[in-house]
JSON list of C-alpha atoms in Angstrom, two decimals:
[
{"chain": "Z", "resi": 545, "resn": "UNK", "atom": "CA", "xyz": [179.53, 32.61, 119.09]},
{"chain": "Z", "resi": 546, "resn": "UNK", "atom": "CA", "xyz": [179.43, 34.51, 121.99]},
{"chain": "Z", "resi": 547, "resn": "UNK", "atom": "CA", "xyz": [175.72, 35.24, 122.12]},
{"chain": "Z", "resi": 548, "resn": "UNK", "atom": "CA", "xyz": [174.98, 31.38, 120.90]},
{"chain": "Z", "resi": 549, "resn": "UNK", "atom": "CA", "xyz": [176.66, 30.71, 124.26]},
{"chain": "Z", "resi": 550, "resn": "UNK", "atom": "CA", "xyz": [174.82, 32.96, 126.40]},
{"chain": "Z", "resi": 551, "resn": "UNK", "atom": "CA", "xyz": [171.35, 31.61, 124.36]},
{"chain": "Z", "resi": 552, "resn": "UNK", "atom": "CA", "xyz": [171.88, 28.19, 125.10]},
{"chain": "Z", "resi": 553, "resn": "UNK", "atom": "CA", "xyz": [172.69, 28.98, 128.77]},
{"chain": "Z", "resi": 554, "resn": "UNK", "atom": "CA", "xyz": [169.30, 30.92, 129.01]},
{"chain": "Z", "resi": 555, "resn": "UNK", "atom": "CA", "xyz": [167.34, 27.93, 127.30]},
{"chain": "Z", "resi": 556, "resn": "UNK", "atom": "CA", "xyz": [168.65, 25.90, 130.04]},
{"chain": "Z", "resi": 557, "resn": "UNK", "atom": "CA", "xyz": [168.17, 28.17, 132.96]},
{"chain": "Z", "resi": 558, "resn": "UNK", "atom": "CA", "xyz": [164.58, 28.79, 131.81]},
{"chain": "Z", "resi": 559, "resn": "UNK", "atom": "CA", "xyz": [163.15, 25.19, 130.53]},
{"chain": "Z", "resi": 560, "resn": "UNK", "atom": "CA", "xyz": [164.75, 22.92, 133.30]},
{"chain": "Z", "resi": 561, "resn": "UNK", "atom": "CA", "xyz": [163.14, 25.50, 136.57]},
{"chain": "Z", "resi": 562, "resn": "UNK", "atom": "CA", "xyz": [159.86, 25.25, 134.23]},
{"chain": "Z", "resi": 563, "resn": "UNK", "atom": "CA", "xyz": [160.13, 21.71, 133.76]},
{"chain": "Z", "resi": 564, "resn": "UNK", "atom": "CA", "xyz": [160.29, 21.01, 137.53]},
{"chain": "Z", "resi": 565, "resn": "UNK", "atom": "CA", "xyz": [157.05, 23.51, 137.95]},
{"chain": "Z", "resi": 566, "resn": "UNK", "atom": "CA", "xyz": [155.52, 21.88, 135.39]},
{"chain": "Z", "resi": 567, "resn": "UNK", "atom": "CA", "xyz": [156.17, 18.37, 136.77]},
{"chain": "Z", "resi": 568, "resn": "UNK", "atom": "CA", "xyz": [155.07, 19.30, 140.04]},
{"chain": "Z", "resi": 569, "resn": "UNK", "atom": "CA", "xyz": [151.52, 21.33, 138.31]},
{"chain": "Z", "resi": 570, "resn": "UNK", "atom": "CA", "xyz": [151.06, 17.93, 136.88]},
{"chain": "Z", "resi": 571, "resn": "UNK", "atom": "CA", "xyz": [150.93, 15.97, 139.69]},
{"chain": "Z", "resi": 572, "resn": "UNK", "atom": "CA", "xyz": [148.96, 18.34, 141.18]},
{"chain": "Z", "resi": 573, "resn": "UNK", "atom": "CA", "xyz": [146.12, 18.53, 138.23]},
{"chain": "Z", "resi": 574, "resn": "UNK", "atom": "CA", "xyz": [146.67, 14.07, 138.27]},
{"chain": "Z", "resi": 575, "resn": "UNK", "atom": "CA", "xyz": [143.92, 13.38, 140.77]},
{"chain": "Z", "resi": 576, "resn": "UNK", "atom": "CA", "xyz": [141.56, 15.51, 138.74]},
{"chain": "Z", "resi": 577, "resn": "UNK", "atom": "CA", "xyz": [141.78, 13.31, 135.44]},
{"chain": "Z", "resi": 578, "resn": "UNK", "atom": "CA", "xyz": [143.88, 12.46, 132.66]},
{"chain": "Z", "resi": 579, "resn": "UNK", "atom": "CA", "xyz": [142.45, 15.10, 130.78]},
{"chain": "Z", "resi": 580, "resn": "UNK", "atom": "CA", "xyz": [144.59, 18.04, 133.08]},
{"chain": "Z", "resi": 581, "resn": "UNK", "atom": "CA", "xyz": [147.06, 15.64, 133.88]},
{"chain": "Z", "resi": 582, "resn": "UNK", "atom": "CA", "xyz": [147.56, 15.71, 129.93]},
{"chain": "Z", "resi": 583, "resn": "UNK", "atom": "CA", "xyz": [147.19, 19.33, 129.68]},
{"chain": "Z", "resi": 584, "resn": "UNK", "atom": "CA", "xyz": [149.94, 19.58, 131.64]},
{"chain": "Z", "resi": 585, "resn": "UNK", "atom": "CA", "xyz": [152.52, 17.61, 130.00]},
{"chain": "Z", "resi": 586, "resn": "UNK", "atom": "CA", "xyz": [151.75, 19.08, 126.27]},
{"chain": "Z", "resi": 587, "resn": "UNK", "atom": "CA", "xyz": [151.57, 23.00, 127.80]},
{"chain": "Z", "resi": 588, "resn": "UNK", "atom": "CA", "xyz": [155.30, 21.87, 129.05]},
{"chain": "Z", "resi": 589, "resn": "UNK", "atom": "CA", "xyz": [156.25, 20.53, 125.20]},
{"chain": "Z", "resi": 590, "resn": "UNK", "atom": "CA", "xyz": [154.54, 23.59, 124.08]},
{"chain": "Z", "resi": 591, "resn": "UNK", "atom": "CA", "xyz": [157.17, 25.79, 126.11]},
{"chain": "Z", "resi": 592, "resn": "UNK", "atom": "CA", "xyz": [160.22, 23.93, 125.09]},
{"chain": "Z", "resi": 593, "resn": "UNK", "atom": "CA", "xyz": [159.24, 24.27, 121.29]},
{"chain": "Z", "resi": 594, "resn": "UNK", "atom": "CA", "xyz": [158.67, 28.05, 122.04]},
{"chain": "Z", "resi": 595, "resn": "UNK", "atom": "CA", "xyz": [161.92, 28.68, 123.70]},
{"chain": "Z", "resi": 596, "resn": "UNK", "atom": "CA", "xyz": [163.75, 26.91, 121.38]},
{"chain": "Z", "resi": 597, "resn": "UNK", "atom": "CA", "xyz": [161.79, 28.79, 118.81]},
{"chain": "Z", "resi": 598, "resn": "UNK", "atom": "CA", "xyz": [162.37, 32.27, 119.93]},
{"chain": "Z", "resi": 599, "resn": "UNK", "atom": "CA", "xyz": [165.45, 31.83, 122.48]},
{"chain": "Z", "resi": 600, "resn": "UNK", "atom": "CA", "xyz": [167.34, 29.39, 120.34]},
{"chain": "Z", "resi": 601, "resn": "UNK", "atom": "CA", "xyz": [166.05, 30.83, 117.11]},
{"chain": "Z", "resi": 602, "resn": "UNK", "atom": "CA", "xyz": [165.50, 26.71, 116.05]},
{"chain": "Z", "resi": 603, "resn": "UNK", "atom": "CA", "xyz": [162.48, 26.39, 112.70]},
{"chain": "Z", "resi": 604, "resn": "UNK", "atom": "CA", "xyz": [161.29, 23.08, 112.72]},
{"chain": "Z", "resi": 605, "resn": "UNK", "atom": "CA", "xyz": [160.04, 21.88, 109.48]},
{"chain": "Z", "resi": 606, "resn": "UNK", "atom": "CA", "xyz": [157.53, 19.01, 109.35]},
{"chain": "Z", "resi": 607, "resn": "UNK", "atom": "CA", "xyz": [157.77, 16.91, 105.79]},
{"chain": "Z", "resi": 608, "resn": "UNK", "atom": "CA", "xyz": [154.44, 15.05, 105.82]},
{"chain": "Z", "resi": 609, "resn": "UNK", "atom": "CA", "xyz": [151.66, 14.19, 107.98]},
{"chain": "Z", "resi": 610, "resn": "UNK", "atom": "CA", "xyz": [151.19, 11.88, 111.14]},
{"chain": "Z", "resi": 611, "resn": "UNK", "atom": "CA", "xyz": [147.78, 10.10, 110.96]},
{"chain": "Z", "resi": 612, "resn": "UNK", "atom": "CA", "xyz": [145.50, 9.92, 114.50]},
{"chain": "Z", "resi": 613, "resn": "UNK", "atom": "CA", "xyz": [145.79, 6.32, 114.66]},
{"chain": "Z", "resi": 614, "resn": "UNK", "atom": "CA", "xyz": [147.73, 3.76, 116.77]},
{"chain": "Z", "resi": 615, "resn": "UNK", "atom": "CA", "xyz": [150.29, 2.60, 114.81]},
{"chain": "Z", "resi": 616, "resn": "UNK", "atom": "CA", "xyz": [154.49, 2.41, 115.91]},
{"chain": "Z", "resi": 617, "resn": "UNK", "atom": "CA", "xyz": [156.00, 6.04, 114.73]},
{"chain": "Z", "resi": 618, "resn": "UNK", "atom": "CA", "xyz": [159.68, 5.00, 114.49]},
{"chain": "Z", "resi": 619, "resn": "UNK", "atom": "CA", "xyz": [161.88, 8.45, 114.89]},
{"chain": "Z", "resi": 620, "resn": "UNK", "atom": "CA", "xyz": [165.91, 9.43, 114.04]},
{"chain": "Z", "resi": 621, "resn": "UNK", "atom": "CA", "xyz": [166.94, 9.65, 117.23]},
{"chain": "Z", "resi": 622, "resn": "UNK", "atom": "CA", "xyz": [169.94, 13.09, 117.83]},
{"chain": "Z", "resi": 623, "resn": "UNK", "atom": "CA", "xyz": [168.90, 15.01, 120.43]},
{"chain": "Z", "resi": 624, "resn": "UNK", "atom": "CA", "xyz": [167.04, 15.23, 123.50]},
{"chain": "Z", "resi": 625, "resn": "UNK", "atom": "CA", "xyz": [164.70, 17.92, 121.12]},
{"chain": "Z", "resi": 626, "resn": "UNK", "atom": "CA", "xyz": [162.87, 15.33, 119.29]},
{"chain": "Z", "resi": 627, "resn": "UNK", "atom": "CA", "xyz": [161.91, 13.32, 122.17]},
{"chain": "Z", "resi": 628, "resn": "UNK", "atom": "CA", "xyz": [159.88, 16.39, 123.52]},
{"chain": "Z", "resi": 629, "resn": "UNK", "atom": "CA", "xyz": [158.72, 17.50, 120.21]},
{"chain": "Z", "resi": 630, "resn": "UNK", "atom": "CA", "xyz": [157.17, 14.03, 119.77]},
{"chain": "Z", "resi": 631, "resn": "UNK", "atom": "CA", "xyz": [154.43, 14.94, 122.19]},
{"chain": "Z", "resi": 632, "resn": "UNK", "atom": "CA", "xyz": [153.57, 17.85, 119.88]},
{"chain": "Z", "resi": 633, "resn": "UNK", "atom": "CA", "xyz": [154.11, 16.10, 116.20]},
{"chain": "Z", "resi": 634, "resn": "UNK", "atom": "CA", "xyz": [151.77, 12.72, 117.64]},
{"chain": "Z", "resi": 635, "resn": "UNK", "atom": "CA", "xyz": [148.74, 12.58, 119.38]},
{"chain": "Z", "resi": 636, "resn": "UNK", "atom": "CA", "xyz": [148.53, 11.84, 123.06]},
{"chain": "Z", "resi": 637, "resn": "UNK", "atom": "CA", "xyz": [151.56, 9.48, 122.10]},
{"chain": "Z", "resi": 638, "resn": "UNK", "atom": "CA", "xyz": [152.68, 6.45, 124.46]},
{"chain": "Z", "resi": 639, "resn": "UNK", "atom": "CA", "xyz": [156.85, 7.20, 123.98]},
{"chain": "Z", "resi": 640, "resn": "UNK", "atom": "CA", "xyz": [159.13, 3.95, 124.80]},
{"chain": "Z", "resi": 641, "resn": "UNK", "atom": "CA", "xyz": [161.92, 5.65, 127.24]},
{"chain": "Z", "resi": 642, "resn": "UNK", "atom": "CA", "xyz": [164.88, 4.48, 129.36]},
{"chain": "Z", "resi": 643, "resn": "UNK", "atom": "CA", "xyz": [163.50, 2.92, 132.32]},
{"chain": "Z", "resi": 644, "resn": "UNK", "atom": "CA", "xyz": [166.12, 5.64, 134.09]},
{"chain": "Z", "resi": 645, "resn": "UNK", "atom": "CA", "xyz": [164.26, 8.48, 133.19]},
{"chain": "Z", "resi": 646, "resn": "UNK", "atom": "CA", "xyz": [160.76, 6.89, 133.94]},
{"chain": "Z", "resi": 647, "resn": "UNK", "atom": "CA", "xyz": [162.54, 6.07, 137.80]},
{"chain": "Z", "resi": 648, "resn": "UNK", "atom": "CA", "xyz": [163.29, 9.57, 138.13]},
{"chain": "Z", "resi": 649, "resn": "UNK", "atom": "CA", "xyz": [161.84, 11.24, 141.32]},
{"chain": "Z", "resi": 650, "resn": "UNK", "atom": "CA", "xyz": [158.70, 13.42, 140.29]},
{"chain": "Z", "resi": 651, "resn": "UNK", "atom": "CA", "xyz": [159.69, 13.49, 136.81]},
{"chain": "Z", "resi": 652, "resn": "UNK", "atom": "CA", "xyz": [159.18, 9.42, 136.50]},
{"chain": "Z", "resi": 653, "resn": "UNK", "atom": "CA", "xyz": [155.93, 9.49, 138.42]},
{"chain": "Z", "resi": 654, "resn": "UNK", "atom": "CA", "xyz": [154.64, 11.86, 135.93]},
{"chain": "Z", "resi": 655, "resn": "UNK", "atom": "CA", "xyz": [155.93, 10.20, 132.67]},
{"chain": "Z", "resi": 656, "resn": "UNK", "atom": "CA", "xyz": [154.28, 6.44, 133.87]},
{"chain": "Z", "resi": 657, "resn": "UNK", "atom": "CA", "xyz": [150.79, 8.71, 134.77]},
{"chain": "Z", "resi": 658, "resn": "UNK", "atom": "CA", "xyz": [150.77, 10.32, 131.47]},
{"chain": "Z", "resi": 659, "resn": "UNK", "atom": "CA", "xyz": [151.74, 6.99, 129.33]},
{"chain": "Z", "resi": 660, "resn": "UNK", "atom": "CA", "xyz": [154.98, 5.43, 128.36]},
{"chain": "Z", "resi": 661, "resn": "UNK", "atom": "CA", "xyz": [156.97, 2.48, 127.79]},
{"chain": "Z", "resi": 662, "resn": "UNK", "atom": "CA", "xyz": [160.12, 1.94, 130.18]},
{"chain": "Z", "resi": 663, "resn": "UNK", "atom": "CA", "xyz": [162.70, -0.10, 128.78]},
{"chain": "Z", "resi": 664, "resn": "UNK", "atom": "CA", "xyz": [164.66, -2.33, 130.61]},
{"chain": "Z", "resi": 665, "resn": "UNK", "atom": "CA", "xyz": [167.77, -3.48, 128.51]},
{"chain": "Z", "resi": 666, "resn": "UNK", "atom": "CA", "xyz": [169.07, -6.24, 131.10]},
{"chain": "Z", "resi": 667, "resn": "UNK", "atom": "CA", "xyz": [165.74, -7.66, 131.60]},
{"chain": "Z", "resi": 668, "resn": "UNK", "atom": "CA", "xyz": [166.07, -9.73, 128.25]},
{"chain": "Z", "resi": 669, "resn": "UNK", "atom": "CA", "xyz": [162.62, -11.51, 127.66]},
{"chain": "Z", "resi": 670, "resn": "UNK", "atom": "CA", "xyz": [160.65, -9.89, 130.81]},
{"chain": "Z", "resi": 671, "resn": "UNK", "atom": "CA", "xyz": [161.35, -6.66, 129.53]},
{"chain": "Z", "resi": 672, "resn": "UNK", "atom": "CA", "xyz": [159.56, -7.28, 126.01]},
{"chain": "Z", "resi": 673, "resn": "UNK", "atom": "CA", "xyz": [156.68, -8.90, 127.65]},
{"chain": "Z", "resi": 674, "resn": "UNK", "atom": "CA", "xyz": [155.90, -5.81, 129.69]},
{"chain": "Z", "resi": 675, "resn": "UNK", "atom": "CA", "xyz": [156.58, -3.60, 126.52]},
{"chain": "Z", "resi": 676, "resn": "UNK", "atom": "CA", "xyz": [154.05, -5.49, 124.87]},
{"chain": "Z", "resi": 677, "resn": "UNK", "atom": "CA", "xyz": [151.64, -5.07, 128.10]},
{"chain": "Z", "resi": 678, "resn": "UNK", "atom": "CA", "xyz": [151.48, -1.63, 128.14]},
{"chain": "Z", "resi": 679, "resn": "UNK", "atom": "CA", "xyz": [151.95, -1.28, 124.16]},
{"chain": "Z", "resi": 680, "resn": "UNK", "atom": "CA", "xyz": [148.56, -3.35, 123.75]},
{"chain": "Z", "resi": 681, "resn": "UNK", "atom": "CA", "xyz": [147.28, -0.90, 126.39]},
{"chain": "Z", "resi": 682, "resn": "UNK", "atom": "CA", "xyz": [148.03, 2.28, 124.45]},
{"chain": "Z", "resi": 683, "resn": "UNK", "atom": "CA", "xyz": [146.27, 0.59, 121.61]},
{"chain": "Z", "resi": 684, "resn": "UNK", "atom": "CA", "xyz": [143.42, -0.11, 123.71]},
{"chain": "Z", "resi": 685, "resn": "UNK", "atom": "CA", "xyz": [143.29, 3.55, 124.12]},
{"chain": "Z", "resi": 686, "resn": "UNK", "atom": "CA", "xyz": [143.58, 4.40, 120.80]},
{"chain": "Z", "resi": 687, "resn": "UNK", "atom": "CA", "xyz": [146.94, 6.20, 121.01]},
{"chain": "Z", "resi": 688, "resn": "UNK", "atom": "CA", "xyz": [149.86, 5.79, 119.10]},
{"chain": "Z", "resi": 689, "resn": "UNK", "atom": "CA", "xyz": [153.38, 4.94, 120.46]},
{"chain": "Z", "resi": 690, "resn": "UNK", "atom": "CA", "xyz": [156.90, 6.58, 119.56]},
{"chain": "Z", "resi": 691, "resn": "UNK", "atom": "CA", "xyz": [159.90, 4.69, 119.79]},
{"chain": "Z", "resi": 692, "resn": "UNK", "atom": "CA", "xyz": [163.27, 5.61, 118.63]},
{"chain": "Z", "resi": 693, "resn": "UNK", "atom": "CA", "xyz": [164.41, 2.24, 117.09]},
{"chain": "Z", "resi": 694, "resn": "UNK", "atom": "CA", "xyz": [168.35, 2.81, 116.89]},
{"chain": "Z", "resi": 695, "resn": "UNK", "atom": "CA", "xyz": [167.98, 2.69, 120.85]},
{"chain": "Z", "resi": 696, "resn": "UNK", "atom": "CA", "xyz": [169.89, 5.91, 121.68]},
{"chain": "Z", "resi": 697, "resn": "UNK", "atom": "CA", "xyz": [171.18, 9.06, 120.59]},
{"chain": "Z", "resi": 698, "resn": "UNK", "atom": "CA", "xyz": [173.64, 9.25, 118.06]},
{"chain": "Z", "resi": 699, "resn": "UNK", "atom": "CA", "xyz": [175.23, 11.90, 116.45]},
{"chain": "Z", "resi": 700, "resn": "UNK", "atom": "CA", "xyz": [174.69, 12.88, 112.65]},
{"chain": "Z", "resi": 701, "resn": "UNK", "atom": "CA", "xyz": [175.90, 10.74, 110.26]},
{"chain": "Z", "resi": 702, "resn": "UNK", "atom": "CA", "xyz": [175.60, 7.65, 112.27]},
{"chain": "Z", "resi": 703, "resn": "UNK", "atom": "CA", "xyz": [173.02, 5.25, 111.37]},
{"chain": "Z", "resi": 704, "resn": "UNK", "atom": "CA", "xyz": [173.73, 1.76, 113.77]},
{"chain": "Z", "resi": 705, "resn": "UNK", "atom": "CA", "xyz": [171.18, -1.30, 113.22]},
{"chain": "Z", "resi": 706, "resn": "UNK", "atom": "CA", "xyz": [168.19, -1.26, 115.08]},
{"chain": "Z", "resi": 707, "resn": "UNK", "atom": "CA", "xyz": [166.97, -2.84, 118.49]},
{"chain": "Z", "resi": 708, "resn": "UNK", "atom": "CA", "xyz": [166.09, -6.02, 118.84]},
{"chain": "Z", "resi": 709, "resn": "UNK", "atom": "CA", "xyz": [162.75, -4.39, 121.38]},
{"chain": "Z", "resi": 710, "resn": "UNK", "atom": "CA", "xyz": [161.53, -2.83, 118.13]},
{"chain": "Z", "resi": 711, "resn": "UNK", "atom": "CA", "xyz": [160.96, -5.68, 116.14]},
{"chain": "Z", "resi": 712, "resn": "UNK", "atom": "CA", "xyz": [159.47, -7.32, 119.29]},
{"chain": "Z", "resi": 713, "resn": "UNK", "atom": "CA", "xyz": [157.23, -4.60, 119.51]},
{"chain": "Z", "resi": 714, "resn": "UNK", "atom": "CA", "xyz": [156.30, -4.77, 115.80]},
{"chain": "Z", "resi": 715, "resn": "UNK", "atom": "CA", "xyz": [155.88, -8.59, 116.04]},
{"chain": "Z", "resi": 716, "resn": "UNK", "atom": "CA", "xyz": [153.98, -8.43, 119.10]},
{"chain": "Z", "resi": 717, "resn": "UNK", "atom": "CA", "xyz": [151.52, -5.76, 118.55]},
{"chain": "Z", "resi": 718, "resn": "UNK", "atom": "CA", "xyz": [150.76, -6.42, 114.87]},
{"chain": "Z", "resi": 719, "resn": "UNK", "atom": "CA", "xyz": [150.93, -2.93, 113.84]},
{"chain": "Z", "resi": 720, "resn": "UNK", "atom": "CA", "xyz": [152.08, -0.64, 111.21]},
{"chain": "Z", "resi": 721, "resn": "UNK", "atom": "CA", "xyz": [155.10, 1.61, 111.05]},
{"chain": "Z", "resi": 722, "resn": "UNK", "atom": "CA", "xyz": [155.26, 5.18, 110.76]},
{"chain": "Z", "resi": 723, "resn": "UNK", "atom": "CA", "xyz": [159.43, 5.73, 109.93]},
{"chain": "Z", "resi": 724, "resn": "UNK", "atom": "CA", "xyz": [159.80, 9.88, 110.67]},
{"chain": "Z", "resi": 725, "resn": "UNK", "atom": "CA", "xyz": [163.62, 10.96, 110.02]},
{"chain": "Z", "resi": 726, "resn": "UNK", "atom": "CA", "xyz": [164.83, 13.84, 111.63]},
{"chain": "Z", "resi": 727, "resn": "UNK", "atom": "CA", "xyz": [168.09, 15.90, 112.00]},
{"chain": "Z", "resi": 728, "resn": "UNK", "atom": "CA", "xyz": [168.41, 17.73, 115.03]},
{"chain": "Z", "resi": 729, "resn": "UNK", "atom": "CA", "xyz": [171.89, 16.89, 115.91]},
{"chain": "Z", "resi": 730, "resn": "UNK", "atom": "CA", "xyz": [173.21, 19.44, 113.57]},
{"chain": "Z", "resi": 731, "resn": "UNK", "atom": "CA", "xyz": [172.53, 21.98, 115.77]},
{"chain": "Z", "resi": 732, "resn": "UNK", "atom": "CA", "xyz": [171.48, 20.06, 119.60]},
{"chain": "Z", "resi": 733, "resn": "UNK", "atom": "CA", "xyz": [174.69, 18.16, 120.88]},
{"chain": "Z", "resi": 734, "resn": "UNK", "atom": "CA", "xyz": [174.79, 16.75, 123.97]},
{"chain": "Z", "resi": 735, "resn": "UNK", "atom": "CA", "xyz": [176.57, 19.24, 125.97]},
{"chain": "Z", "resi": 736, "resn": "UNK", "atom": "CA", "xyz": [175.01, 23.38, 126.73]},
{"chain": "Z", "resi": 737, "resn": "UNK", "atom": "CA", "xyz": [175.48, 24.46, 122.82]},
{"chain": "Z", "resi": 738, "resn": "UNK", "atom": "CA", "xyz": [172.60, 24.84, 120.93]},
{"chain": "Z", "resi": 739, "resn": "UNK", "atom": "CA", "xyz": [172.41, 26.53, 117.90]},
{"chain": "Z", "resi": 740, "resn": "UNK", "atom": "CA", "xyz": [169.94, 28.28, 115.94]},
{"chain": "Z", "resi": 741, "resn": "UNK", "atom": "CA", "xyz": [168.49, 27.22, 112.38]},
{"chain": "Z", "resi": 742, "resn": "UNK", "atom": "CA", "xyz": [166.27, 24.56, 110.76]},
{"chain": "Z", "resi": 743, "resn": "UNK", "atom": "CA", "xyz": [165.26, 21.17, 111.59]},
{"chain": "Z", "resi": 744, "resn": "UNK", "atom": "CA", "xyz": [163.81, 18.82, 109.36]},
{"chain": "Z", "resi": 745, "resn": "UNK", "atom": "CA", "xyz": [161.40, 16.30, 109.94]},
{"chain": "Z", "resi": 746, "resn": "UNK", "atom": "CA", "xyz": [160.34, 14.27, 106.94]},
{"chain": "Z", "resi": 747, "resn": "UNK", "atom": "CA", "xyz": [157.38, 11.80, 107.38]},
{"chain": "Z", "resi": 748, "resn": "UNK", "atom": "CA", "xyz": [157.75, 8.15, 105.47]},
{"chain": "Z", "resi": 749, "resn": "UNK", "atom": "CA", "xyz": [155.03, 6.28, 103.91]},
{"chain": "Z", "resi": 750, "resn": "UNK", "atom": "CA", "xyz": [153.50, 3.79, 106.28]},
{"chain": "Z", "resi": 751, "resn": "UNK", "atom": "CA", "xyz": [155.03, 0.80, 106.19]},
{"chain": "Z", "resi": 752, "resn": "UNK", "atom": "CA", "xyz": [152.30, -2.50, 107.05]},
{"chain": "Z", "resi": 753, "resn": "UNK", "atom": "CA", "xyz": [152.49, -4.96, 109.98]},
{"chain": "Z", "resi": 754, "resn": "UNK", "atom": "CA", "xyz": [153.14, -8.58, 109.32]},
{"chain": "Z", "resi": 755, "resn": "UNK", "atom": "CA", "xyz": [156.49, -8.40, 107.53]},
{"chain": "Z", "resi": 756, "resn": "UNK", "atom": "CA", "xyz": [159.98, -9.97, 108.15]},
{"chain": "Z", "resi": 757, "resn": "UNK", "atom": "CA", "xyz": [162.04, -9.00, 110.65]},
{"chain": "Z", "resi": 758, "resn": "UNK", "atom": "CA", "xyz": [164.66, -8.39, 107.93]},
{"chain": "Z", "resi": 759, "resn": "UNK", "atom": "CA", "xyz": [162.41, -6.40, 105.57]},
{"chain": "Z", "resi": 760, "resn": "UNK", "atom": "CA", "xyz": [160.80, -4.37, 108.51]},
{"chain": "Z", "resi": 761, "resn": "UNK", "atom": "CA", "xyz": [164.20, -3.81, 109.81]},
{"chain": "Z", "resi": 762, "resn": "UNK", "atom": "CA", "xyz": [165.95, -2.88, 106.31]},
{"chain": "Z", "resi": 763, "resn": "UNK", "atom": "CA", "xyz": [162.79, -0.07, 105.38]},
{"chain": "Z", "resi": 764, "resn": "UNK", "atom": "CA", "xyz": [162.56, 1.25, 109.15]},
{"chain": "Z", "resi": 765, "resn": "UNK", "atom": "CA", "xyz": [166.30, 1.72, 109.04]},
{"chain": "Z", "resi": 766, "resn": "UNK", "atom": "CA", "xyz": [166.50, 3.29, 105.83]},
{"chain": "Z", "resi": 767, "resn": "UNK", "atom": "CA", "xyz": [163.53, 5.75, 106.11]},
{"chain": "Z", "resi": 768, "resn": "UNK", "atom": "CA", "xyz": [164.53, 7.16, 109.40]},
{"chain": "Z", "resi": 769, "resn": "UNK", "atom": "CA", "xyz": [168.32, 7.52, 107.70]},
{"chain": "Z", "resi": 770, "resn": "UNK", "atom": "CA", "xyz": [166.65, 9.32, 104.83]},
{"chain": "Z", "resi": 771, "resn": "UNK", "atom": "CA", "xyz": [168.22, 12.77, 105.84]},
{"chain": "Z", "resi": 772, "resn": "UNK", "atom": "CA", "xyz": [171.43, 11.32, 106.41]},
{"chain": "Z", "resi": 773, "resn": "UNK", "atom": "CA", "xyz": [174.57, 11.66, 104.23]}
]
C-alpha cells in the first residue's frame, strides 16, 4: 500500500508541472497553426497514458473500434482518466466540458483553441443553442465530439439518467451515437490514490440519429452501463 501511495504521489508531481509546460508549449506553437497547436495537446495525452502506464502500472484495454467520422461518442464517465484518454481513443475529438475548466487561466484558453464544448448548466436554453453552434462546427470539420452523457463523475456502480444537453445535442445535430463504457473508477477515485491494473473500454454498436428521446436515452444509458454490476 505503501508504494501505491508514494506512486500516485509521483503521478501527480510529474503530470500536473508537465501539464502546465505543456499548456504553456501550446500556446506558444497556437499562432503557428492548428496543426502544432494540436500536436501539443495529444503529445500531453500521450504522457498521461504513459505515466499512468509505467508509474501507475494502469493496462487499458480497448473492446472495439472508434470509426474516423463525426458522430456523438457517448463515454462512462469515473475518473478524470478517461476524459484525457479520449483525445487518444478519438480523432482530433471536440470533448463537451464544464464551462469551469474551459474558464481556467491558460489551461481554458488552450482547451477553446484546440476544440470543445463548454457547458453551461444555469444557462437553460442559451446554453444548448451554443452547444449546438460549435457542435455543427466540429462537424463542419469533420471531427467527432465526446460527451459524457450522465453529466459528471460517478463512482462504480452508479448509473444516474442522462442529461437533458445530450439529447439536445443528438436532436440538434442529427447524428449517430457511439455508446463506449468504461471502468476506471475501480482503480482512479477522486482523491491522490491511484492504483495499478486494467481498465476496460468496450466499444457499442452505433446506434442511428433520428430516434426518440426515450429510445436514444434507454440504449445510450444501457451501453455505457454495460460494464457495470
Amino acid at each position: 500500500m505503501m508504494m501505491m501511495w508514494l506512486r500516485s504521489l509521483l503521478f501527480t508531481l510529474l503530470f500536473y508541472p508537465l501539464t502546465l509546460v505543456l499548456v504553456i508549449a501550446g500556446i506558444v506553437a497556437s499562432p503557428f497553426g492548428t496543426g502544432p497547436m494540436r500536436a501539443v495537446v495529444h503529445s500531453w495525452a500521450n504522457a498521461h497514458h504513459w505515466l499512468t502506464r509505467h508509474l501507475i502500472g494502469i493496462r487499458m484495454i480497448v473492446e472495439g473500434e472508434i470509426p474516423a467520422e463525426p458522430m456523438l461518442i457517448a463515454i462512462k464517465h469515473q475518473a478524470m482518466f478517461e476524459t484525457v484518454e479520449a483525445l487518444r481513443l478519438a480523432r482530433t475529438p471536440v470533448v463537451v466540458i464544464k464551462r469551469e475548466l474551459s474558464d481556467l487561466p491558460l489551461f481554458g484558453w488552450l482547451t477553446r483553441r484546440y476544440g470543445v464544448i463548454p457547458v453551461d448548466r444555469e444557462a437553460g436554453a442559451k446554453a444548448l443553442r451554443t452547444m449546438l453552434t460549435l457542435g455543427r462546427q466540429a462537424i463542419a470539420a469533420g471531427r467527432p465530439i465526446v460527451i459524457f452523457p450522465e453529466g459528471t463523475r460517478v463512482p462504480p456502480g452508479q448509473t444516474p439518467p442522462l442529461r437533458s444537453g445530450f439529447a439536445g445535442l443528438y436532436r440538434g445535430l442529427d447524428l449517430p451515437v457511439l455508446p463506449v463504457a468504461m471502468d476506471s473508477g475501480r482503480l482512479w477515485g477522486r482523491g491522490l490514490l491511484k492504483r495499478g491494473g486494467t481498465i476496460r473500454f468496450k466499444v457499442g454498436e452505433i446506434i442511428p440519429s433520428g430516434l426518440k428521446r426515450d429510445e436514444i436515452e434507454a440504449r445510450v444509458h444501457a451501453a455505457i452501463n454495460a460494464l457495470e454490476n
